[in-house]
Amino acid sequence: MLRYFYSLLFVVPFLLSGNLSGQYVISERCLDAWEKMMNLEVESARKIIEKELQENPTNYYAYYLGQTNEFIELLGNPSEEAYSRFLTDYQERREIMDGKETTSPYYMACESDMMLQTGIANTLYGDKLSGVRRSYKAYRLTYDNLDEFPDFWMSKKNDGFFNVSLTNLPPFVRWAASFFGVKGDLEAGFGLLFNNFLVKKDTRGLNAAAVLYLVNAFKLNKDPGSAYKFIRSLDSSIRNYRLVSYFYGNTAYRSGHNEEAYRIFREFDLDGVEMTFPPYDYMMARILMRRLDPGAIKYIEKYLQTTRNENYLKEMNYYTALYWLINGDRKKFEYYRKVACTVGKEIQERDREAMYECELDYVPDAGLVKARLLMDGGYFEKADSILENCKPAPNDILPFQLEYNLLKGRYADHKKLNKTAIAYYKKVIRLGKDEDYYFASDAAFRLGFIYKKTDRQKAIEYFEMARDLYEKNFYEYIDEISAKQLLLLSRED
C-alpha cells in the first residue's frame, strides 16, 4: 500500500554473515519467526520470539527481532495507540540492549535498524524533526560500524538502503540531507541490495526479506515496473510469502498490469493474516476502480471504517467522490470531495495528490475520469472507446480539452504512433502551459520519454520543460522522474 509502507519495509533487517556473535544468536527459532513475519503472522512470530527469550534471555538478536515484528504490525495496521506502544517498547528494548556485547558487529547494526524504524514511525505520525534526527543517527551508526567491520554484511545492506533512499528523499526531508551533508549513490545501493538477495535467496524467511529490500528500492526510485518483473521472476517458494505476494500485486497495479494485480489479490490468503490489514482493502479498492467495477465502493468503505490512521483518508475519500461521479451521482461527488479536502493529513504523496484533485476549480468530466482510470490500469482499448464518446466541444472548458488531448496522446503513445502522440502532447502544452493544471507538465514529461529514444537534446528540453511547468501541488512523480531522467541524460556526455 503506502509509499512509506513500501519504503519502510526496507528497514526489516536480516543478517548475512553467520549465525552467532556474542549474544546475538540467529537460532532456528529466530528463523521460524522470520518466516512468520514474512507471512504477516505477527502473533505467531511474537510467541516464537517470547519462547526464545524465555530460554535465552540474553539473546539480544531476539529483542531486535521483536521490534521488527512490532514494526511490521505498526505499518500494516497503524494507529496512534500502536505508535505510542511501539515507542515505549523501543525504549524498553534499548535499555536491555544498550552497553551489552558492544564489541559484536551486530551491536551497532541492530541499533541502527531499530533507530531507523523508530525514526520512520516518527515521520509517519507527523513528528518530522524526531524522524530526521533518528534517521541521521541510524545513518551514522551504520557507517561507524562499517569503519570497524568493513566486511560485515548487515551494515553493507544498510549501506545499500541509505544509498537508494538518499537519492529518493521526499521533499519535506531533502533539506536535512543538505544540512547534514549526506548523499547517496543509486547504482552502488542497488548493487549491495542485489548482493544481499543473492546471498540469502536459499535461506528461509530471510530470502523474502531480501526481496522486500530490493523491491522497495525500485519503488523508492519510482520504478515499480522493475520491481514487478523481479518478483515475477522469483521461484514460487519465495513469491508465495504473503508480504512478497502483497508487493507482487502492488507493483503489478502500479506498473499498469491491473488484471494481474486483480488475480493476485483475489488469490491472496487474507484469512492467514494475523492482524487487521487495511492495506488489502486499500489495494482492492484502487484495483477495482481501474476496472470501473461497482464492487470498488465496498472496499473503499471497508478501508475507511477499518483504518485507525489519518494517512490515506484524503485519497480514499476522493476515490469515494470519483466513484459516485462515474456512477452518475454528482451530489455525492461534491459531498465527498469536500470531505477529502478536510480530513486526514498530507504526509503521504497519495494524499497530496488527492488534495490537488479535490481543490480543482471545476467538476471533472465523468467520461474522461473513466478513460484515465482505464488507461492507468492498462485497458487502453476500452479507454479509447470511451474517449470517442466524450470528445469536448470547442466551447467546453479548457481542462476538459487538455485532459482529452493528454489521454489521446497517451493512447497513441501506447500504440507507438509517435507522430500522433507528439502532436497531441504538443497541443496540450500549447493550450495549457500558462494554466494552473498539471496537464501541460505531464505532456512535456511524456514527450521527454518519446524523444529519449531518438533525440537526446529534445528529451532534455522536454524533461526540463516538465520541471519548469511543474507546480508543487501537482503530481510529484512528474518532477521527481524528470529530474532523474535529466541526471541520466547528463551522464551520457
Short mmCIF file of C-alpha atoms in Angstrom, two decimals:
data_model
loop_
_atom_site.label_atom_id
_atom_site.label_comp_id
_atom_site.label_asym_id
_atom_site.label_seq_id
_atom_site.Cartn_x
_atom_site.Cartn_y
_atom_site.Cartn_z
CA MET A 1 0.00 0.00 0.00
CA LEU A 2 1.65 3.06 1.17
CA ARG A 3 4.63 4.75 -0.33
CA TYR A 4 6.17 4.61 3.14
CA PHE A 5 4.85 1.13 3.74
CA TYR A 6 6.86 0.20 0.62
CA SER A 7 9.96 2.08 1.61
CA LEU A 8 9.74 1.37 5.31
CA LEU A 9 9.92 -2.37 4.88
CA PHE A 10 13.43 -1.67 3.66
CA VAL A 11 14.35 -1.47 7.29
CA VAL A 12 13.22 -5.01 8.04
CA PRO A 13 16.72 -6.25 8.94
CA PHE A 14 18.37 -9.52 8.04
CA LEU A 15 21.83 -10.92 8.62
CA LEU A 16 24.24 -12.13 6.02
CA SER A 17 27.34 -13.23 7.86
CA GLY A 18 26.88 -16.20 10.12
CA ASN A 19 24.61 -17.21 12.95
CA LEU A 20 26.48 -16.39 16.12
CA SER A 21 28.30 -13.38 17.51
CA GLY A 22 28.49 -12.88 21.26
CA GLN A 23 24.88 -12.99 22.45
CA TYR A 24 23.36 -12.24 19.04
CA VAL A 25 22.16 -15.74 18.15
CA ILE A 26 20.22 -16.40 14.96
CA SER A 27 18.69 -19.64 16.10
CA GLU A 28 16.35 -21.91 14.18
CA ARG A 29 13.57 -20.49 16.28
CA CYS A 30 14.50 -16.99 15.11
CA LEU A 31 14.35 -18.17 11.50
CA ASP A 32 10.89 -19.57 12.28
CA ALA A 33 9.92 -16.10 13.47
CA TRP A 34 11.25 -14.54 10.26
CA GLU A 35 9.05 -16.86 8.21
CA LYS A 36 6.02 -15.93 10.29
CA MET A 37 6.75 -12.22 9.92
CA MET A 38 7.13 -12.50 6.15
CA ASN A 39 3.73 -14.22 6.13
CA LEU A 40 2.14 -11.47 8.26
CA GLU A 41 1.58 -13.98 11.07
CA VAL A 42 2.64 -11.47 13.69
CA GLU A 43 1.01 -13.19 16.67
CA SER A 44 2.74 -16.47 15.90
CA ALA A 45 6.03 -14.64 15.43
CA ARG A 46 5.58 -12.89 18.77
CA LYS A 47 5.04 -16.20 20.58
CA ILE A 48 8.14 -17.70 18.95
CA ILE A 49 10.25 -14.70 20.00
CA GLU A 50 8.89 -14.86 23.54
CA LYS A 51 9.79 -18.55 23.70
CA GLU A 52 13.31 -17.77 22.52
CA LEU A 53 13.74 -15.12 25.19
CA GLN A 54 12.40 -17.42 27.89
CA GLU A 55 15.09 -19.96 27.08
CA ASN A 56 17.83 -17.48 26.15
CA PRO A 57 17.10 -14.09 27.79
CA THR A 58 20.46 -12.67 26.71
CA ASN A 59 19.91 -13.30 23.00
CA TYR A 60 19.81 -9.63 22.03
CA TYR A 61 19.01 -10.51 18.45
CA ALA A 62 15.61 -11.75 19.65
CA TYR A 63 14.84 -8.33 21.16
CA TYR A 64 15.75 -6.79 17.86
CA LEU A 65 13.55 -9.30 16.07
CA GLY A 66 10.71 -8.42 18.45
CA GLN A 67 10.87 -4.78 17.43
CA THR A 68 10.93 -5.71 13.74
CA ASN A 69 7.78 -7.79 14.20
CA GLU A 70 6.09 -4.93 16.01
CA PHE A 71 7.21 -2.52 13.30
CA ILE A 72 5.62 -4.65 10.56
CA GLU A 73 2.40 -4.71 12.56
CA LEU A 74 2.53 -0.93 13.03
CA LEU A 75 2.91 -0.40 9.28
CA GLY A 76 0.20 -2.88 8.36
CA ASN A 77 -2.36 -1.69 10.92
CA PRO A 78 -1.32 1.77 12.04
CA SER A 79 -2.92 3.69 14.91
CA GLU A 80 -1.92 6.27 17.48
CA GLU A 81 -2.17 3.61 20.19
CA ALA A 82 0.10 1.22 18.31
CA TYR A 83 2.55 4.03 17.65
CA SER A 84 2.69 5.01 21.31
CA ARG A 85 3.20 1.38 22.34
CA PHE A 86 5.93 0.98 19.72
CA LEU A 87 7.87 3.96 21.11
CA THR A 88 7.58 2.66 24.67
CA ASP A 89 8.69 -0.83 23.67
CA TYR A 90 11.61 0.60 21.71
CA GLN A 91 12.88 2.40 24.80
CA GLU A 92 12.48 -0.70 26.97
CA ARG A 93 14.33 -2.89 24.49
CA ARG A 94 17.17 -0.42 24.15
CA GLU A 95 17.52 -0.23 27.93
CA ILE A 96 18.09 -4.00 27.89
CA MET A 97 20.44 -3.96 24.88
CA ASP A 98 22.47 -0.79 25.42
CA GLY A 99 26.03 -1.49 26.56
CA LYS A 100 25.73 -5.25 26.05
CA GLU A 101 28.09 -7.08 23.67
CA THR A 102 29.38 -3.79 22.28
CA THR A 103 32.32 -5.48 20.55
CA SER A 104 29.98 -7.50 18.34
CA PRO A 105 29.44 -6.25 14.77
CA TYR A 106 25.73 -6.82 15.38
CA TYR A 107 25.60 -4.29 18.20
CA MET A 108 25.65 -1.07 16.16
CA ALA A 109 23.97 -2.73 13.17
CA CYS A 110 20.93 -3.70 15.23
CA GLU A 111 20.89 -0.35 16.98
CA SER A 112 20.97 1.38 13.59
CA ASP A 113 18.00 -0.56 12.26
CA MET A 114 15.98 -0.08 15.42
CA MET A 115 16.78 3.62 15.41
CA LEU A 116 15.74 3.92 11.76
CA GLN A 117 12.49 2.06 12.30
CA THR A 118 11.65 4.44 15.13
CA GLY A 119 12.60 7.48 13.04
CA ILE A 120 10.33 6.33 10.24
CA ALA A 121 7.49 5.81 12.69
CA ASN A 122 8.07 9.36 14.00
CA THR A 123 7.81 10.72 10.47
CA LEU A 124 4.65 8.78 9.65
CA TYR A 125 2.93 10.23 12.70
CA GLY A 126 3.92 13.82 11.97
CA ASP A 127 6.99 14.23 14.22
CA LYS A 128 9.30 15.03 11.33
CA LEU A 129 12.11 16.54 13.37
CA SER A 130 12.44 13.45 15.56
CA GLY A 131 12.21 11.30 12.46
CA VAL A 132 15.04 13.16 10.73
CA ARG A 133 17.18 13.17 13.86
CA ARG A 134 16.82 9.44 14.47
CA SER A 135 17.30 8.57 10.81
CA TYR A 136 20.54 10.51 10.74
CA LYS A 137 21.73 8.73 13.90
CA ALA A 138 20.93 5.42 12.21
CA TYR A 139 22.95 6.53 9.20
CA ARG A 140 25.94 7.41 11.38
CA LEU A 141 25.75 4.12 13.28
CA THR A 142 25.83 2.17 10.01
CA TYR A 143 28.96 3.87 8.76
CA ASP A 144 30.65 3.79 12.14
CA ASN A 145 30.08 0.04 12.13
CA LEU A 146 31.45 -0.27 8.61
CA ASP A 147 34.57 1.61 9.71
CA GLU A 148 35.13 -1.02 12.39
CA PHE A 149 33.79 -4.04 10.48
CA PRO A 150 34.11 -3.19 6.77
CA ASP A 151 33.04 -6.64 5.56
CA PHE A 152 30.03 -7.05 7.84
CA TRP A 153 27.11 -7.69 5.52
CA MET A 154 24.33 -6.44 7.76
CA SER A 155 25.84 -2.98 7.67
CA LYS A 156 26.56 -3.33 3.96
CA LYS A 157 22.85 -4.00 3.48
CA ASN A 158 22.08 -0.82 5.42
CA ASP A 159 24.63 0.98 3.26
CA GLY A 160 22.64 -0.13 0.22
CA PHE A 161 19.40 1.12 1.76
CA PHE A 162 20.84 4.54 2.61
CA ASN A 163 22.36 4.95 -0.85
CA VAL A 164 19.00 4.32 -2.50
CA SER A 165 16.91 6.30 -0.04
CA LEU A 166 19.15 9.37 -0.06
CA THR A 167 18.64 9.73 -3.81
CA ASN A 168 14.87 9.47 -3.36
CA LEU A 169 14.05 11.56 -0.32
CA PRO A 170 10.56 13.07 -0.10
CA PRO A 171 10.51 16.87 -0.37
CA PHE A 172 9.99 17.54 3.33
CA VAL A 173 13.30 15.93 4.36
CA ARG A 174 15.57 16.95 1.49
CA TRP A 175 16.70 19.95 3.49
CA ALA A 176 18.00 17.63 6.19
CA ALA A 177 20.22 15.73 3.77
CA SER A 178 21.72 19.02 2.61
CA PHE A 179 22.18 20.20 6.17
CA PHE A 180 23.97 17.03 7.25
CA GLY A 181 25.97 16.86 4.04
CA VAL A 182 24.91 13.31 3.12
CA LYS A 183 24.16 11.98 -0.34
CA GLY A 184 23.54 8.64 -1.97
CA ASP A 185 24.88 6.59 -4.85
CA LEU A 186 21.96 4.85 -6.54
CA GLU A 187 23.98 2.34 -8.54
CA ALA A 188 26.06 1.33 -5.53
CA GLY A 189 22.92 0.98 -3.42
CA PHE A 190 21.23 -1.34 -5.87
CA GLY A 191 24.41 -3.38 -6.19
CA LEU A 192 24.56 -4.00 -2.46
CA LEU A 193 20.88 -4.91 -2.28
CA PHE A 194 21.20 -7.32 -5.22
CA ASN A 195 24.13 -8.99 -3.45
CA ASN A 196 22.00 -9.32 -0.33
CA PHE A 197 19.37 -11.17 -2.28
CA LEU A 198 21.86 -13.48 -3.99
CA VAL A 199 23.45 -14.44 -0.67
CA LYS A 200 20.16 -15.10 1.12
CA LYS A 201 17.93 -16.44 -1.65
CA ASP A 202 18.12 -20.00 -0.28
CA THR A 203 17.60 -19.12 3.40
CA ARG A 204 14.01 -19.38 4.59
CA GLY A 205 12.39 -16.16 5.71
CA LEU A 206 15.47 -14.10 5.10
CA ASN A 207 15.11 -14.63 1.35
CA ALA A 208 11.72 -12.89 1.47
CA ALA A 209 13.20 -10.04 3.49
CA ALA A 210 15.96 -9.67 0.88
CA VAL A 211 13.32 -9.46 -1.85
CA LEU A 212 11.48 -6.73 0.01
CA TYR A 213 14.60 -4.60 0.29
CA LEU A 214 15.18 -4.79 -3.44
CA VAL A 215 11.55 -4.36 -4.45
CA ASN A 216 11.15 -1.31 -2.28
CA ALA A 217 14.38 0.12 -3.65
CA PHE A 218 12.78 0.01 -7.10
CA LYS A 219 9.63 1.58 -5.74
CA LEU A 220 11.51 4.34 -3.97
CA ASN A 221 13.23 5.01 -7.28
CA LYS A 222 9.81 5.37 -8.97
CA ASP A 223 10.37 2.17 -10.95
CA PRO A 224 7.58 -0.24 -9.95
CA GLY A 225 7.86 -1.96 -13.34
CA SER A 226 11.29 -3.34 -12.47
CA ALA A 227 10.03 -4.44 -9.07
CA TYR A 228 7.13 -6.26 -10.74
CA LYS A 229 9.42 -8.04 -13.20
CA PHE A 230 11.80 -9.02 -10.41
CA ILE A 231 9.11 -10.58 -8.23
CA ARG A 232 7.57 -12.30 -11.23
CA SER A 233 10.92 -13.95 -11.97
CA LEU A 234 11.20 -15.47 -8.48
CA ASP A 235 10.63 -19.06 -7.51
CA SER A 236 7.12 -19.58 -6.12
CA SER A 237 8.59 -20.65 -2.77
CA ILE A 238 9.66 -17.03 -2.29
CA ARG A 239 6.86 -15.33 -4.19
CA ASN A 240 4.21 -17.04 -2.06
CA TYR A 241 5.23 -15.38 1.21
CA ARG A 242 2.29 -13.09 1.95
CA LEU A 243 4.35 -9.90 2.12
CA VAL A 244 6.07 -10.71 -1.18
CA SER A 245 2.71 -11.60 -2.71
CA TYR A 246 1.27 -8.33 -1.47
CA PHE A 247 4.04 -6.39 -3.18
CA TYR A 248 3.71 -8.52 -6.29
CA GLY A 249 0.13 -7.36 -6.65
CA ASN A 250 1.00 -3.83 -5.65
CA THR A 251 3.77 -3.46 -8.22
CA ALA A 252 1.62 -5.09 -10.91
CA TYR A 253 -1.04 -2.46 -10.17
CA ARG A 254 1.44 0.40 -10.22
CA SER A 255 3.03 -0.69 -13.50
CA GLY A 256 -0.23 -0.95 -15.43
CA HIS A 257 -0.87 -4.71 -15.12
CA ASN A 258 -4.19 -4.28 -13.37
CA GLU A 259 -5.75 -7.61 -14.33
CA GLU A 260 -2.78 -9.47 -12.94
CA ALA A 261 -2.97 -7.39 -9.77
CA TYR A 262 -6.65 -8.31 -9.52
CA ARG A 263 -5.84 -12.01 -9.84
CA ILE A 264 -3.05 -11.82 -7.23
CA PHE A 265 -5.25 -10.08 -4.67
CA ARG A 266 -8.20 -12.39 -5.26
CA GLU A 267 -5.87 -15.32 -4.50
CA PHE A 268 -4.25 -13.59 -1.52
CA ASP A 269 -4.72 -15.63 1.68
CA LEU A 270 -6.17 -12.90 3.84
CA ASP A 271 -7.56 -15.39 6.37
CA GLY A 272 -4.00 -16.33 7.36
CA VAL A 273 -3.01 -12.76 8.22
CA GLU A 274 -2.83 -12.40 12.00
CA MET A 275 -3.85 -8.77 12.30
CA THR A 276 -6.31 -6.32 10.86
CA PHE A 277 -4.85 -5.49 7.46
CA PRO A 278 -6.37 -2.34 5.87
CA PRO A 279 -3.76 -2.30 3.04
CA TYR A 280 -5.61 -5.19 1.41
CA ASP A 281 -8.87 -3.22 1.18
CA TYR A 282 -6.95 -0.15 0.07
CA MET A 283 -5.38 -2.01 -2.85
CA MET A 284 -8.55 -3.84 -3.86
CA ALA A 285 -10.41 -0.52 -3.92
CA ARG A 286 -7.85 1.01 -6.27
CA ILE A 287 -7.65 -2.08 -8.49
CA LEU A 288 -11.44 -2.26 -8.86
CA MET A 289 -11.69 1.47 -9.58
CA ARG A 290 -9.35 0.97 -12.54
CA ARG A 291 -11.65 -1.80 -13.78
CA LEU A 292 -14.68 0.52 -13.30
CA ASP A 293 -16.02 -2.28 -11.12
CA PRO A 294 -19.06 -1.36 -8.96
CA GLY A 295 -17.59 -3.51 -6.19
CA ALA A 296 -14.91 -0.88 -5.54
CA ILE A 297 -17.14 1.06 -3.15
CA LYS A 298 -17.33 -1.90 -0.75
CA TYR A 299 -13.57 -1.94 -0.34
CA ILE A 300 -13.31 1.85 -0.10
CA GLU A 301 -15.89 1.92 2.68
CA LYS A 302 -14.31 -1.03 4.47
CA TYR A 303 -10.92 0.66 4.41
CA LEU A 304 -12.35 3.90 5.78
CA GLN A 305 -14.21 2.00 8.51
CA THR A 306 -11.21 -0.15 9.47
CA THR A 307 -8.23 2.19 9.37
CA ARG A 308 -7.29 3.93 12.59
CA ASN A 309 -4.76 6.20 10.95
CA GLU A 310 -5.13 9.59 9.29
CA ASN A 311 -2.93 8.79 6.31
CA TYR A 312 -4.77 7.99 3.06
CA LEU A 313 -8.04 9.40 4.32
CA LYS A 314 -7.88 12.17 1.73
CA GLU A 315 -7.13 9.74 -1.07
CA MET A 316 -9.83 7.22 -0.17
CA ASN A 317 -12.47 9.90 0.33
CA TYR A 318 -11.59 11.38 -3.03
CA TYR A 319 -11.87 7.91 -4.55
CA THR A 320 -15.35 7.76 -3.00
CA ALA A 321 -16.13 11.05 -4.73
CA LEU A 322 -14.86 9.74 -8.08
CA TYR A 323 -16.82 6.52 -7.64
CA TRP A 324 -20.06 8.46 -7.36
CA LEU A 325 -19.10 10.81 -10.18
CA ILE A 326 -18.57 7.99 -12.68
CA ASN A 327 -21.76 6.34 -11.44
CA GLY A 328 -23.88 9.41 -12.10
CA ASP A 329 -24.35 10.97 -8.66
CA ARG A 330 -22.85 14.45 -8.77
CA LYS A 331 -24.23 15.47 -5.37
CA LYS A 332 -22.37 12.65 -3.65
CA PHE A 333 -19.27 13.57 -5.64
CA GLU A 334 -19.43 17.13 -4.34
CA TYR A 335 -20.00 15.94 -0.77
CA TYR A 336 -17.06 13.51 -0.68
CA ARG A 337 -14.81 15.94 -2.47
CA LYS A 338 -15.39 18.40 0.37
CA VAL A 339 -14.72 15.62 2.89
CA ALA A 340 -11.45 14.78 1.15
CA CYS A 341 -10.34 18.40 1.44
CA THR A 342 -10.88 18.49 5.20
CA VAL A 343 -9.98 15.08 6.66
CA GLY A 344 -6.65 13.40 7.26
CA LYS A 345 -3.09 14.54 6.72
CA GLU A 346 -0.86 15.40 3.78
CA ILE A 347 2.21 13.40 4.80
CA GLN A 348 1.81 10.74 2.10
CA GLU A 349 2.26 11.51 -1.58
CA ARG A 350 -1.10 9.95 -2.46
CA ASP A 351 -2.86 12.31 -0.03
CA ARG A 352 -1.10 15.33 -1.51
CA GLU A 353 -2.26 14.23 -4.96
CA ALA A 354 -5.81 13.85 -3.68
CA MET A 355 -5.62 17.35 -2.21
CA TYR A 356 -4.66 18.72 -5.62
CA GLU A 357 -7.63 16.99 -7.23
CA CYS A 358 -10.21 17.88 -4.62
CA GLU A 359 -9.27 21.58 -4.88
CA LEU A 360 -9.74 21.74 -8.67
CA ASP A 361 -11.87 24.69 -9.79
CA TYR A 362 -14.16 22.50 -11.90
CA VAL A 363 -16.03 19.21 -11.71
CA PRO A 364 -14.14 16.57 -13.74
CA ASP A 365 -15.84 15.03 -16.75
CA ALA A 366 -17.05 11.54 -15.81
CA GLY A 367 -16.10 10.07 -19.18
CA LEU A 368 -12.58 11.44 -19.00
CA VAL A 369 -12.21 10.12 -15.45
CA LYS A 370 -13.26 6.66 -16.65
CA ALA A 371 -10.80 6.78 -19.53
CA ARG A 372 -7.96 7.87 -17.26
CA LEU A 373 -8.65 5.11 -14.74
CA LEU A 374 -8.77 2.51 -17.51
CA MET A 375 -5.50 3.72 -19.05
CA ASP A 376 -3.78 3.69 -15.69
CA GLY A 377 -4.79 0.04 -15.43
CA GLY A 378 -3.58 -0.88 -18.90
CA TYR A 379 -7.05 -1.11 -20.50
CA PHE A 380 -6.16 1.16 -23.42
CA GLU A 381 -8.68 -0.08 -25.97
CA LYS A 382 -11.59 0.29 -23.55
CA ALA A 383 -10.33 3.75 -22.63
CA ASP A 384 -10.12 4.87 -26.25
CA SER A 385 -13.66 3.69 -26.95
CA ILE A 386 -14.85 5.89 -24.09
CA LEU A 387 -12.81 8.84 -25.38
CA GLU A 388 -14.53 8.60 -28.74
CA ASN A 389 -17.81 9.36 -26.97
CA CYS A 390 -16.63 12.24 -24.79
CA LYS A 391 -14.69 14.50 -27.12
CA PRO A 392 -15.14 18.03 -25.75
CA ALA A 393 -16.88 20.65 -27.85
CA PRO A 394 -14.90 23.78 -28.82
CA ASN A 395 -16.78 25.77 -26.18
CA ASP A 396 -16.14 23.25 -23.37
CA ILE A 397 -13.94 24.38 -20.50
CA LEU A 398 -10.19 24.26 -21.06
CA PRO A 399 -9.43 21.47 -18.52
CA PHE A 400 -11.67 19.08 -20.46
CA GLN A 401 -9.84 19.86 -23.69
CA LEU A 402 -6.45 19.49 -22.01
CA GLU A 403 -7.25 16.16 -20.40
CA TYR A 404 -8.87 14.79 -23.55
CA ASN A 405 -5.81 15.60 -25.67
CA LEU A 406 -3.44 14.25 -22.99
CA LEU A 407 -5.34 10.95 -22.88
CA LYS A 408 -5.46 10.70 -26.69
CA GLY A 409 -1.72 11.27 -26.65
CA ARG A 410 -1.26 8.50 -24.10
CA TYR A 411 -3.29 6.12 -26.26
CA ALA A 412 -1.23 6.95 -29.36
CA ASP A 413 1.93 6.64 -27.28
CA HIS A 414 0.86 3.17 -26.15
CA LYS A 415 0.24 2.17 -29.77
CA LYS A 416 3.71 3.50 -30.69
CA LEU A 417 2.17 6.09 -33.01
CA ASN A 418 4.84 8.60 -32.11
CA LYS A 419 3.91 11.37 -34.57
CA THR A 420 0.30 11.30 -33.42
CA ALA A 421 1.28 11.21 -29.74
CA ILE A 422 3.70 14.11 -30.20
CA ALA A 423 1.01 16.19 -31.88
CA TYR A 424 -1.46 15.61 -29.04
CA TYR A 425 1.13 16.30 -26.33
CA LYS A 426 2.32 19.49 -28.01
CA LYS A 427 -1.28 20.68 -28.28
CA VAL A 428 -1.69 20.17 -24.53
CA ILE A 429 1.45 22.21 -23.87
CA ARG A 430 0.39 24.99 -26.25
CA LEU A 431 -3.06 25.30 -24.69
CA GLY A 432 -2.14 24.64 -21.08
CA LYS A 433 1.36 25.95 -20.40
CA ASP A 434 0.09 29.10 -18.69
CA GLU A 435 -2.68 27.38 -16.72
CA ASP A 436 -2.62 26.08 -13.15
CA TYR A 437 -3.26 22.46 -14.14
CA TYR A 438 -0.84 19.55 -14.33
CA PHE A 439 -1.69 18.55 -17.91
CA ALA A 440 1.00 20.56 -19.73
CA SER A 441 3.71 19.48 -17.32
CA ASP A 442 2.66 15.84 -17.74
CA ALA A 443 2.60 16.17 -21.54
CA ALA A 444 6.15 17.56 -21.56
CA PHE A 445 7.21 14.72 -19.26
CA ARG A 446 5.84 12.12 -21.68
CA LEU A 447 7.43 13.86 -24.67
CA GLY A 448 10.75 13.53 -22.88
CA PHE A 449 10.41 9.75 -22.94
CA ILE A 450 9.42 9.66 -26.60
CA TYR A 451 12.42 11.77 -27.65
CA LYS A 452 14.77 9.90 -25.31
CA LYS A 453 14.79 7.08 -27.88
CA THR A 454 15.66 9.30 -30.86
CA ASP A 455 16.84 12.77 -29.90
CA ARG A 456 18.75 13.22 -26.65
CA GLN A 457 18.75 17.04 -26.79
CA LYS A 458 15.00 17.24 -27.30
CA ALA A 459 14.50 14.78 -24.48
CA ILE A 460 16.50 17.07 -22.20
CA GLU A 461 14.47 20.04 -23.44
CA TYR A 462 11.15 18.41 -22.61
CA PHE A 463 12.17 17.00 -19.24
CA GLU A 464 13.38 20.48 -18.33
CA MET A 465 10.09 21.90 -19.57
CA ALA A 466 8.18 19.39 -17.44
CA ARG A 467 10.02 20.68 -14.39
CA ASP A 468 9.61 24.34 -15.40
CA LEU A 469 5.85 23.87 -15.80
CA TYR A 470 5.59 21.85 -12.60
CA GLU A 471 3.93 23.39 -9.55
CA LYS A 472 4.44 22.00 -6.06
CA ASN A 473 0.80 20.92 -5.77
CA PHE A 474 0.92 18.77 -8.95
CA TYR A 475 1.61 15.03 -9.05
CA GLU A 476 5.12 14.64 -7.65
CA TYR A 477 6.17 11.81 -9.96
CA ILE A 478 6.38 14.30 -12.85
CA ASP A 479 9.06 16.41 -11.23
CA GLU A 480 10.93 13.59 -9.50
CA ILE A 481 11.19 11.29 -12.52
CA SER A 482 12.03 14.21 -14.82
CA ALA A 483 14.91 15.13 -12.52
CA LYS A 484 16.16 11.51 -12.58
CA GLN A 485 15.97 11.38 -16.36
CA LEU A 486 17.91 14.65 -16.70
CA LEU A 487 20.61 13.25 -14.46
CA LEU A 488 20.85 10.08 -16.55
CA LEU A 489 20.96 12.04 -19.79
CA SER A 490 23.66 14.33 -18.39
CA ARG A 491 25.87 11.28 -17.75
CA GLU A 492 25.79 10.44 -21.45
CA ASP A 493 28.02 13.43 -22.24
#
